[in-house]
Amino acid sequence: MARKDMSVNSGTKKRGGKRQAPKSAQTATPARAAKKVAKTVLGAMSGIRDRIAKIAKKSLPPFLQVVVRYGRNSAKFLRLTGKNRAELFKLAHKRLGKTLSFIEKRIYAPLSRGLARIAKSLHAKVKKRYGKTKFYINSAKRVALTRKRFLALPRSTRFSVYVAIVFVTWMLSGQLPWFSSSDEGDQLVIAVPSVRAYRSFEQDYLPYLDLSGQTQASRHVIVRAQTSGRVERTFFQKGDYVESGDELVALDPASRPLELEEARTQLQQAQIEYTAIGSLARGGYRSELRLLQALSSLNNARVVEDRIRRDLENTKPLAPFSGSIASISVERGDFLSIGNEIARLIDLDPLKVRVAVSEQDISSVVLGARVSGDLIIGDSFSGKIGTIAPASNSSTRTFEVEILIANRDGRWREGLTAQVRLPVGRRKAHLIPAALLSLSADGSVGVKVIEEGIVRFRAIELIGENDEGVWVQGLTDNSLVISVGHENVSDGMDVNSTLDDRFSSPDVQSSLDSSSNEALTNEEQPALLDSKGDSNL
């Protein structure tokens, strides 16, 4: 017993009648370390709680006032139009998505990594100092279980937690990333979008029909024999060009020259007899009956002489007009009778293009209007409407329209396919770029214009197009059309507009006006025939 008491006394000291453990034993006890850590954590949390309560007590009433003002201004703004409300919701949805993505990448991931590093560091420190005690094991299990349960939550729930954190942070800061309050009155300020616009003026638009036709000669004549005889010589071949009055072939005159000489002699004799009898009749030596017989003989002689002379002239058939020989039907040595075909002659200047116009559009076709088109060989042409059929084709119910084209050098031939742009009137319209067209909520096609600083959607009617844009009707003259930023604004929104000099300058406007009448001012348009058939060059 004495040895036991000695061992106990050697490890303890008596102070006031009580036994106390050594100081090293007090600091090395895990229970006391846990109490110290818990006391420190509770003290820190109590300080944070007091600080948060103090801040909330100080800033919550002003914040609630600002929130009320924000709500009133937002409600006033949202009552403007449904379009603005939809745009605001769309913007809020977009910003919320970006905020969630930002929280996921910039807050959640770094926070998870930071918590993991802190937990790992605490684990190393506690393990180094206290070893695997029961307190450390329980604490680590609780932290791991909490983290596992949080990560097992749905993503929407985690996002809700992130949003709540951001919202609380915003409440403490008093600001939104896309709204701001001014110092004077703390009113809600919404950024007004900026766009560019240009002045669109009405211009003369010439609508046309795309029709297909074929080239034809303006005149087509078959030269026939007017007397009989054998062909002695041909002067031209198929495809040759002849002038008016050129001899085509030569027939054997046979005895016609002698017959003509005899007929002229008999005509002179009859003329002398008639003169002599007339002198005697005036003196009373011949009766009136004899004078009439002499006159009859003179007229018969004249008829015979004229017939033989014409018969002799017909042995040399002549070209009735200048043109090309489409075909020749005789050869040297052929015998021709009266009425036999000698050659077929066509006139290719001017050239005709015949097209068929429907009965719905024939009333818009104007006689003498300028027409342009392209031939199948790649050449372009311009002409004018020469004739319009007074009656329609009974089978197709279309009207035939002839277009006259100047063909002085004869490079265009008969039978070529032609694509014709036939004008059907003149209208007032706007020429705008096709990229400016938009669709409304009900599917209508239109453009966005600015009226008194507010965006308005105007439905339009497409009536034509060219390389510069589309021709539309439905806009007023001198309309302010949005050219840049029209896809970011909607009907009823307030905008800040800047004049687009690319379209609004007078030079550009004059060029647009001249381009609409390009078909009428083409320098390459050849002169055509007038109503009398003469060239007006």
XYZ file of C-alpha atoms in Angstrom:
537
model
C 0.000 0.000 0.000
C 2.777 2.365 0.718
C 4.279 1.736 -2.730
C 0.979 2.554 -4.380
C 0.590 5.766 -2.493
C 4.135 6.763 -3.343
C 3.506 6.269 -7.064
C 0.386 8.379 -6.891
C 2.020 11.134 -4.924
C 4.946 11.294 -7.301
C 2.645 12.195 -10.232
C 0.417 14.727 -8.453
C 0.616 17.921 -6.517
C -1.703 18.963 -3.758
C -3.112 22.454 -3.863
C -5.821 23.306 -1.360
C -6.357 19.708 -0.547
C -7.157 18.674 -4.166
C -5.195 16.519 -6.581
C -4.561 18.050 -10.045
C -3.260 16.517 -13.297
C -0.170 17.883 -14.953
C -0.529 20.790 -17.457
C 0.697 18.684 -20.374
C -2.088 16.186 -19.703
C -4.735 18.925 -19.791
C -3.771 20.202 -23.300
C -3.370 16.743 -24.747
C -6.892 15.573 -23.921
C -9.096 15.266 -27.080
C -12.263 16.148 -25.178
C -10.831 19.426 -23.983
C -9.530 20.224 -27.493
C -12.967 19.571 -28.941
C -14.543 21.862 -26.354
C -12.056 24.567 -27.201
C -12.722 24.272 -30.945
C -16.474 24.277 -30.368
C -16.185 27.318 -28.127
C -14.146 29.151 -30.772
C -16.571 28.251 -33.566
C -19.594 29.267 -31.491
C -17.944 32.562 -30.626
C -17.203 33.264 -34.290
C -20.727 32.311 -35.349
C -22.175 34.487 -32.588
C -20.105 37.422 -33.833
C -21.155 36.839 -37.439
C -24.802 36.524 -36.344
C -24.613 39.771 -34.437
C -22.949 41.530 -37.354
C -25.542 40.252 -39.843
C -28.364 41.309 -37.510
C -26.810 44.744 -37.159
C -26.407 45.155 -40.913
C -29.937 43.887 -41.576
C -31.399 46.197 -38.946
C -29.596 49.136 -40.498
C -30.142 48.432 -44.234
C -33.395 46.447 -44.397
C -35.917 49.375 -44.207
C -34.193 51.413 -46.987
C -33.821 48.262 -49.037
C -37.535 47.487 -48.724
C -38.345 51.021 -49.864
C -36.092 50.633 -52.904
C -37.674 47.237 -53.669
C -41.140 48.811 -53.508
C -40.086 51.585 -55.875
C -38.469 49.037 -58.196
C -41.675 47.022 -58.205
C -43.846 50.059 -59.003
C -41.583 51.220 -61.828
C -41.324 47.684 -63.212
C -45.097 47.267 -63.111
C -45.520 50.615 -64.858
C -43.043 49.544 -67.533
C -44.594 46.113 -67.954
C -48.030 47.666 -68.504
C -46.824 49.370 -71.696
C -47.239 46.572 -74.204
C -47.200 42.835 -74.315
C -44.234 43.024 -76.655
C -42.104 44.837 -74.029
C -43.204 42.375 -71.399
C -42.180 39.465 -73.609
C -38.854 41.132 -74.396
C -38.182 41.759 -70.676
C -39.022 38.163 -69.764
C -36.789 36.958 -72.566
C -33.963 39.165 -71.297
C -34.503 38.034 -67.707
C -34.498 34.382 -68.781
C -31.282 34.913 -70.710
C -29.611 36.731 -67.813
C -30.780 34.071 -65.336
C -29.259 31.354 -67.506
C -25.976 33.257 -67.662
C -26.090 33.834 -63.888
C -26.641 30.133 -63.182
C -23.822 29.214 -65.512
C -21.619 31.808 -63.824
C -22.488 30.416 -60.375
C -21.811 26.869 -61.549
C -18.380 27.719 -62.968
C -17.140 30.567 -60.798
C -18.711 29.915 -57.359
C -19.757 26.290 -56.959
C -16.667 24.674 -58.454
C -14.121 26.908 -56.602
C -16.134 26.598 -53.370
C -16.179 22.799 -53.648
C -12.451 22.718 -54.282
C -11.820 25.148 -51.400
C -13.940 23.130 -48.994
C -12.159 19.973 -50.072
C -8.758 21.609 -49.436
C -9.894 22.937 -46.023
C -11.252 19.538 -45.028
C -8.066 17.851 -46.147
C -5.945 20.368 -44.224
C -8.014 19.974 -41.052
C -7.827 16.235 -41.446
C -4.042 16.383 -41.655
C -3.707 18.773 -38.699
C -6.067 16.882 -36.391
C -4.546 13.557 -37.368
C -1.074 14.912 -36.697
C -1.957 16.355 -33.305
C -4.545 14.026 -31.866
C -4.479 10.922 -33.992
C -7.560 9.057 -35.007
C -9.729 10.012 -32.099
C -13.431 9.429 -31.869
C -14.167 13.138 -32.150
C -12.230 13.546 -35.397
C -13.754 10.442 -36.956
C -17.289 11.556 -36.146
C -16.652 15.080 -37.440
C -15.158 13.845 -40.709
C -18.056 11.472 -41.207
C -20.562 14.261 -40.639
C -18.821 16.566 -43.145
C -18.558 13.826 -45.769
C -22.176 12.795 -45.260
C -23.376 16.414 -45.538
C -21.403 16.984 -48.722
C -22.654 13.723 -50.212
C -26.271 14.577 -49.403
C -25.885 18.049 -50.935
C -24.370 16.659 -54.115
C -27.179 14.092 -54.308
C -29.771 16.858 -54.512
C -31.282 17.619 -57.954
C -29.473 20.165 -60.007
C -32.480 22.518 -59.941
C -32.402 22.476 -56.129
C -28.690 23.270 -56.066
C -29.294 26.074 -58.551
C -32.045 27.392 -56.290
C -29.550 27.525 -53.440
C -27.088 29.374 -55.658
C -29.798 31.828 -56.760
C -30.776 32.407 -53.152
C -27.160 33.167 -52.286
C -26.896 35.592 -55.211
C -30.215 37.219 -54.300
C -29.148 37.721 -50.696
C -25.846 39.169 -51.898
C -27.732 41.514 -54.219
C -30.035 42.619 -51.415
C -27.037 43.478 -49.321
C -25.400 45.377 -52.196
C -28.573 47.100 -53.465
C -27.779 46.637 -57.185
C -28.800 44.480 -60.172
C -26.410 43.694 -63.053
C -28.839 44.938 -65.749
C -30.901 47.538 -63.821
C -29.584 50.540 -61.950
C -31.174 53.154 -59.729
C -30.280 56.809 -59.978
C -29.297 58.832 -56.959
C -32.207 61.223 -57.488
C -35.434 59.399 -56.696
C -33.999 55.854 -57.140
C -36.054 55.371 -60.327
C -35.733 52.277 -62.531
C -33.631 52.963 -65.618
C -33.936 50.673 -68.695
C -31.453 51.019 -71.553
C -33.072 52.173 -74.825
C -31.711 50.285 -77.863
C -30.039 52.156 -80.701
C -30.701 51.456 -84.388
C -29.804 52.906 -87.778
C -32.455 53.891 -90.316
C -32.689 55.493 -93.754
C -35.293 57.449 -95.684
C -37.149 55.405 -98.297
C -38.897 57.301 -101.099
C -41.506 56.142 -103.596
C -40.136 55.362 -107.062
C -41.582 54.401 -110.432
C -41.730 50.623 -110.689
C -42.260 48.979 -114.069
C -43.670 45.472 -113.575
C -43.270 43.106 -116.485
C -44.307 39.670 -117.699
C -41.763 36.984 -118.519
C -42.884 35.505 -121.851
C -41.322 33.210 -124.407
C -41.525 33.650 -128.174
C -39.686 33.223 -131.475
C -38.119 35.641 -133.907
C -39.810 36.024 -137.285
C -39.197 38.094 -140.390
C -41.210 41.281 -140.631
C -42.022 40.533 -144.314
C -42.257 37.224 -146.137
C -42.854 37.085 -149.911
C -42.786 34.258 -152.489
C -41.625 35.530 -155.908
C -43.505 33.713 -158.706
C -43.145 33.629 -162.490
C -45.462 36.049 -164.336
C -44.601 34.642 -167.757
C -43.474 31.332 -169.186
C -40.007 30.560 -170.383
C -36.801 28.657 -169.818
C -34.401 29.753 -167.070
C -31.190 30.952 -168.618
C -29.373 32.204 -165.516
C -29.709 32.598 -161.713
C -27.998 35.537 -160.027
C -28.280 34.634 -156.301
C -28.118 31.633 -154.001
C -29.956 30.721 -150.825
C -29.028 33.028 -147.937
C -27.795 35.907 -150.116
C -28.869 39.452 -149.381
C -30.494 41.358 -152.266
C -31.474 44.976 -152.692
C -34.841 46.125 -153.878
C -34.999 45.911 -157.733
C -32.184 43.353 -158.125
C -32.773 40.763 -160.901
C -33.209 37.308 -159.421
C -33.175 35.069 -162.557
C -33.215 35.565 -166.333
C -35.733 33.760 -168.613
C -35.309 33.138 -172.343
C -37.175 36.014 -174.094
C -37.615 33.879 -177.267
C -39.382 35.992 -179.959
C -40.677 38.598 -177.552
C -38.252 41.359 -178.685
C -39.382 40.955 -182.337
C -43.023 40.857 -181.318
C -42.491 44.039 -179.319
C -40.855 45.709 -182.340
C -43.769 44.695 -184.570
C -46.291 45.881 -181.992
C -44.579 49.267 -181.807
C -44.630 49.553 -185.647
C -48.340 48.779 -185.736
C -48.871 51.306 -182.971
C -47.121 54.008 -185.039
C -49.185 53.081 -188.110
C -52.422 53.251 -186.155
C -51.357 56.573 -184.726
C -50.668 58.015 -188.224
C -53.986 56.737 -189.579
C -55.870 58.210 -186.661
C -54.167 61.586 -187.114
C -54.908 61.680 -190.870
C -58.541 60.647 -190.497
C -58.930 63.151 -187.733
C -57.701 65.960 -190.036
C -60.076 64.877 -192.827
C -62.959 64.557 -190.367
C -62.434 68.116 -189.186
C -62.618 69.273 -192.883
C -65.777 67.258 -193.491
C -64.164 64.655 -195.749
C -64.522 61.725 -193.338
C -67.405 60.626 -191.229
C -67.381 60.325 -187.479
C -67.790 56.541 -187.744
C -64.525 56.262 -189.632
C -62.795 58.360 -187.004
C -64.058 56.071 -184.219
C -62.798 52.992 -186.101
C -59.335 54.565 -186.385
C -59.359 55.341 -182.649
C -60.312 51.745 -181.844
C -57.460 50.424 -183.999
C -55.056 52.766 -182.193
C -56.160 51.575 -178.755
C -55.828 47.909 -179.777
C -52.300 48.567 -180.964
C -51.464 50.223 -177.640
C -52.810 47.244 -175.663
C -50.839 44.764 -177.735
C -47.656 46.806 -177.372
C -48.088 47.126 -173.595
C -48.815 43.410 -173.137
C -45.790 42.325 -175.137
C -43.565 44.873 -173.363
C -44.683 43.639 -169.923
C -44.254 40.044 -170.990
C -40.701 40.835 -172.020
C -40.009 42.601 -168.700
C -41.349 39.607 -166.768
C -38.562 37.478 -168.197
C -36.373 39.275 -165.639
C -38.060 38.828 -162.190
C -36.968 41.519 -159.692
C -36.733 41.586 -155.859
C -39.756 43.520 -154.496
C -37.791 44.724 -151.405
C -34.398 44.438 -149.753
C -33.981 41.226 -147.836
C -32.514 37.766 -147.687
C -33.269 34.846 -149.965
C -34.691 32.146 -147.733
C -34.951 29.635 -150.581
C -34.675 29.469 -154.369
C -36.765 26.939 -156.272
C -35.348 27.045 -159.843
C -32.154 26.044 -161.557
C -30.684 26.922 -164.915
C -32.548 25.122 -167.664
C -35.860 24.794 -165.799
C -38.979 25.761 -167.720
C -41.364 27.975 -165.815
C -45.031 28.517 -166.351
C -47.056 31.395 -165.051
C -47.429 31.046 -161.263
C -44.438 28.779 -160.641
C -42.366 29.646 -157.516
C -38.974 31.202 -158.183
C -37.681 32.220 -154.702
C -38.783 33.033 -151.158
C -37.665 36.436 -149.879
C -37.744 37.563 -146.209
C -37.038 40.907 -144.544
C -35.120 40.647 -141.221
C -34.929 44.360 -140.452
C -36.865 44.927 -138.318
C -37.241 41.487 -136.745
C -40.486 40.405 -135.128
C -40.947 38.511 -131.884
C -44.430 37.101 -131.363
C -45.600 36.316 -127.840
C -48.948 35.219 -126.391
C -50.438 37.349 -123.594
C -53.235 36.062 -121.381
C -56.612 37.747 -121.333
C -56.031 38.888 -117.730
C -52.941 40.933 -118.701
C -53.751 42.108 -122.222
C -55.481 45.249 -120.925
C -52.185 46.404 -119.344
C -50.162 46.075 -122.572
C -49.636 49.440 -124.289
C -48.946 49.831 -128.004
C -45.496 51.305 -128.607
C -44.154 50.466 -125.123
C -40.467 49.634 -124.844
C -39.608 45.951 -124.364
C -36.349 44.178 -123.481
C -35.337 40.539 -123.622
C -32.667 37.939 -124.323
C -32.132 35.561 -127.207
C -31.155 31.946 -126.755
C -27.749 32.671 -128.336
C -26.947 35.003 -125.403
C -27.583 38.393 -127.021
C -29.815 40.973 -125.384
C -32.235 43.120 -127.331
C -34.712 45.935 -126.871
C -37.654 46.929 -129.007
C -41.188 48.199 -128.940
C -44.659 46.709 -129.212
C -45.716 46.951 -132.855
C -49.137 45.314 -132.984
C -51.672 43.840 -130.575
C -54.160 41.313 -131.882
C -57.757 42.598 -131.658
C -59.114 39.065 -131.076
C -57.871 36.149 -129.000
C -56.945 32.683 -130.143
C -60.053 30.540 -129.743
C -58.083 27.489 -128.565
C -55.607 29.112 -126.141
C -57.604 32.234 -125.176
C -54.479 34.354 -125.574
C -53.746 37.477 -127.587
C -50.843 37.663 -130.005
C -48.477 40.616 -129.496
C -45.748 41.473 -132.018
C -42.528 43.161 -130.884
C -40.322 44.941 -133.425
C -36.540 44.703 -133.024
C -34.000 46.589 -135.108
C -31.623 44.198 -136.908
C -29.565 46.421 -139.190
C -26.510 44.168 -139.438
C -28.647 41.037 -139.892
C -26.857 39.054 -137.163
C -30.148 37.765 -135.755
C -32.063 35.258 -137.842
C -35.559 33.916 -137.998
C -36.631 31.129 -135.625
C -34.536 32.032 -132.543
C -36.112 31.499 -129.123
C -36.494 34.755 -127.169
C -37.300 35.484 -123.525
C -39.221 38.758 -123.401
C -39.845 41.089 -120.426
C -43.113 42.746 -121.381
C -44.051 45.824 -119.284
C -47.612 45.897 -117.970
C -47.996 49.372 -116.511
C -46.276 51.690 -114.061
C -46.670 51.813 -110.271
C -45.331 53.708 -107.274
C -43.341 51.445 -104.946
C -40.347 51.291 -102.574
C -37.092 49.460 -103.345
C -35.643 48.020 -100.112
C -32.965 45.354 -99.378
C -34.445 41.888 -98.932
C -32.552 41.456 -95.628
C -34.799 44.069 -93.965
C -37.970 41.959 -94.294
C -39.467 40.653 -91.038
C -42.350 38.449 -89.923
C -45.002 39.524 -87.450
C -46.626 37.320 -84.824
C -49.460 36.422 -87.216
C -47.055 35.561 -90.051
C -47.414 38.774 -92.077
C -44.422 39.989 -94.087
C -43.374 43.564 -93.425
C -40.640 45.987 -92.415
C -39.979 47.929 -89.236
C -40.116 51.708 -89.445
C -39.670 54.510 -86.928
C -42.535 56.920 -86.294
C -41.999 59.641 -83.673
C -39.209 57.635 -82.046
C -41.292 54.449 -81.719
C -40.850 51.229 -83.721
C -43.837 50.299 -85.885
C -44.331 47.146 -87.933
C -45.827 47.846 -91.371
C -47.184 44.982 -93.462
C -46.150 45.164 -97.125
C -46.971 43.561 -100.467
C -44.146 42.137 -102.583
C -44.638 43.076 -106.237
C -41.192 42.454 -107.776
C -37.471 42.029 -107.274
C -34.120 42.755 -108.898
C -30.419 42.579 -108.046
C -30.648 45.522 -105.615
C -33.575 44.292 -103.515
C -37.333 43.845 -103.601
C -40.117 46.178 -104.725
C -42.835 46.566 -102.097
C -46.064 48.501 -101.611
C -47.658 49.481 -98.324
C -45.209 52.130 -97.083
C -45.790 55.853 -97.156
C -43.473 58.182 -99.017
C -40.388 59.285 -97.041
C -40.666 56.392 -94.562
C -37.869 55.943 -91.991
C -36.944 52.245 -92.460
C -34.689 50.543 -89.897
C -31.616 49.201 -91.700
C -29.402 48.049 -88.793
C -30.738 46.496 -85.572
C -34.257 45.686 -86.767
C -33.966 42.113 -85.479
C -33.407 43.359 -81.888
C -36.487 45.609 -81.627
C -40.219 44.999 -81.772
C -43.397 46.947 -82.401
C -44.045 49.645 -79.800
C -40.502 49.975 -78.428
C -38.736 53.309 -77.937
C -35.430 53.516 -79.820
C -32.604 55.931 -80.488
C -32.138 56.187 -84.272
C -29.169 57.298 -86.354
C -29.475 58.245 -90.032
C -27.916 55.669 -92.347
C -25.981 57.650 -94.973
C -25.619 54.652 -97.278
C -29.187 55.067 -98.515
C -30.237 58.545 -97.454
C -27.726 60.582 -99.493
C -29.090 62.290 -102.647
C -26.489 60.602 -104.862
C -27.559 57.153 -103.794
C -31.209 58.078 -104.122
C -30.714 59.383 -107.651
C -28.882 56.197 -108.587
C -31.813 54.156 -107.266
C -34.211 56.264 -109.358
C -32.142 55.813 -112.506
C -31.804 52.053 -111.976
C -35.593 51.621 -112.025
C -35.730 53.109 -115.552
C -32.681 51.264 -116.862
C -34.706 49.495 -119.534
C -35.904 52.835 -120.917
C -32.522 54.621 -120.978
C -30.369 51.850 -122.377
C -27.897 53.442 -124.766
C -27.749 50.245 -126.786
C -31.441 50.370 -127.723
C -31.605 50.495 -131.540
C -34.040 52.725 -133.385
C -37.223 50.999 -134.553
C -39.639 51.507 -137.385
C -42.416 54.016 -137.069
C -45.986 53.504 -138.189
C -45.069 54.307 -141.832
C -42.322 51.703 -141.946
C -39.453 54.202 -142.119
C -36.498 54.101 -139.782
C -36.457 56.849 -137.174
C -32.700 56.831 -136.750
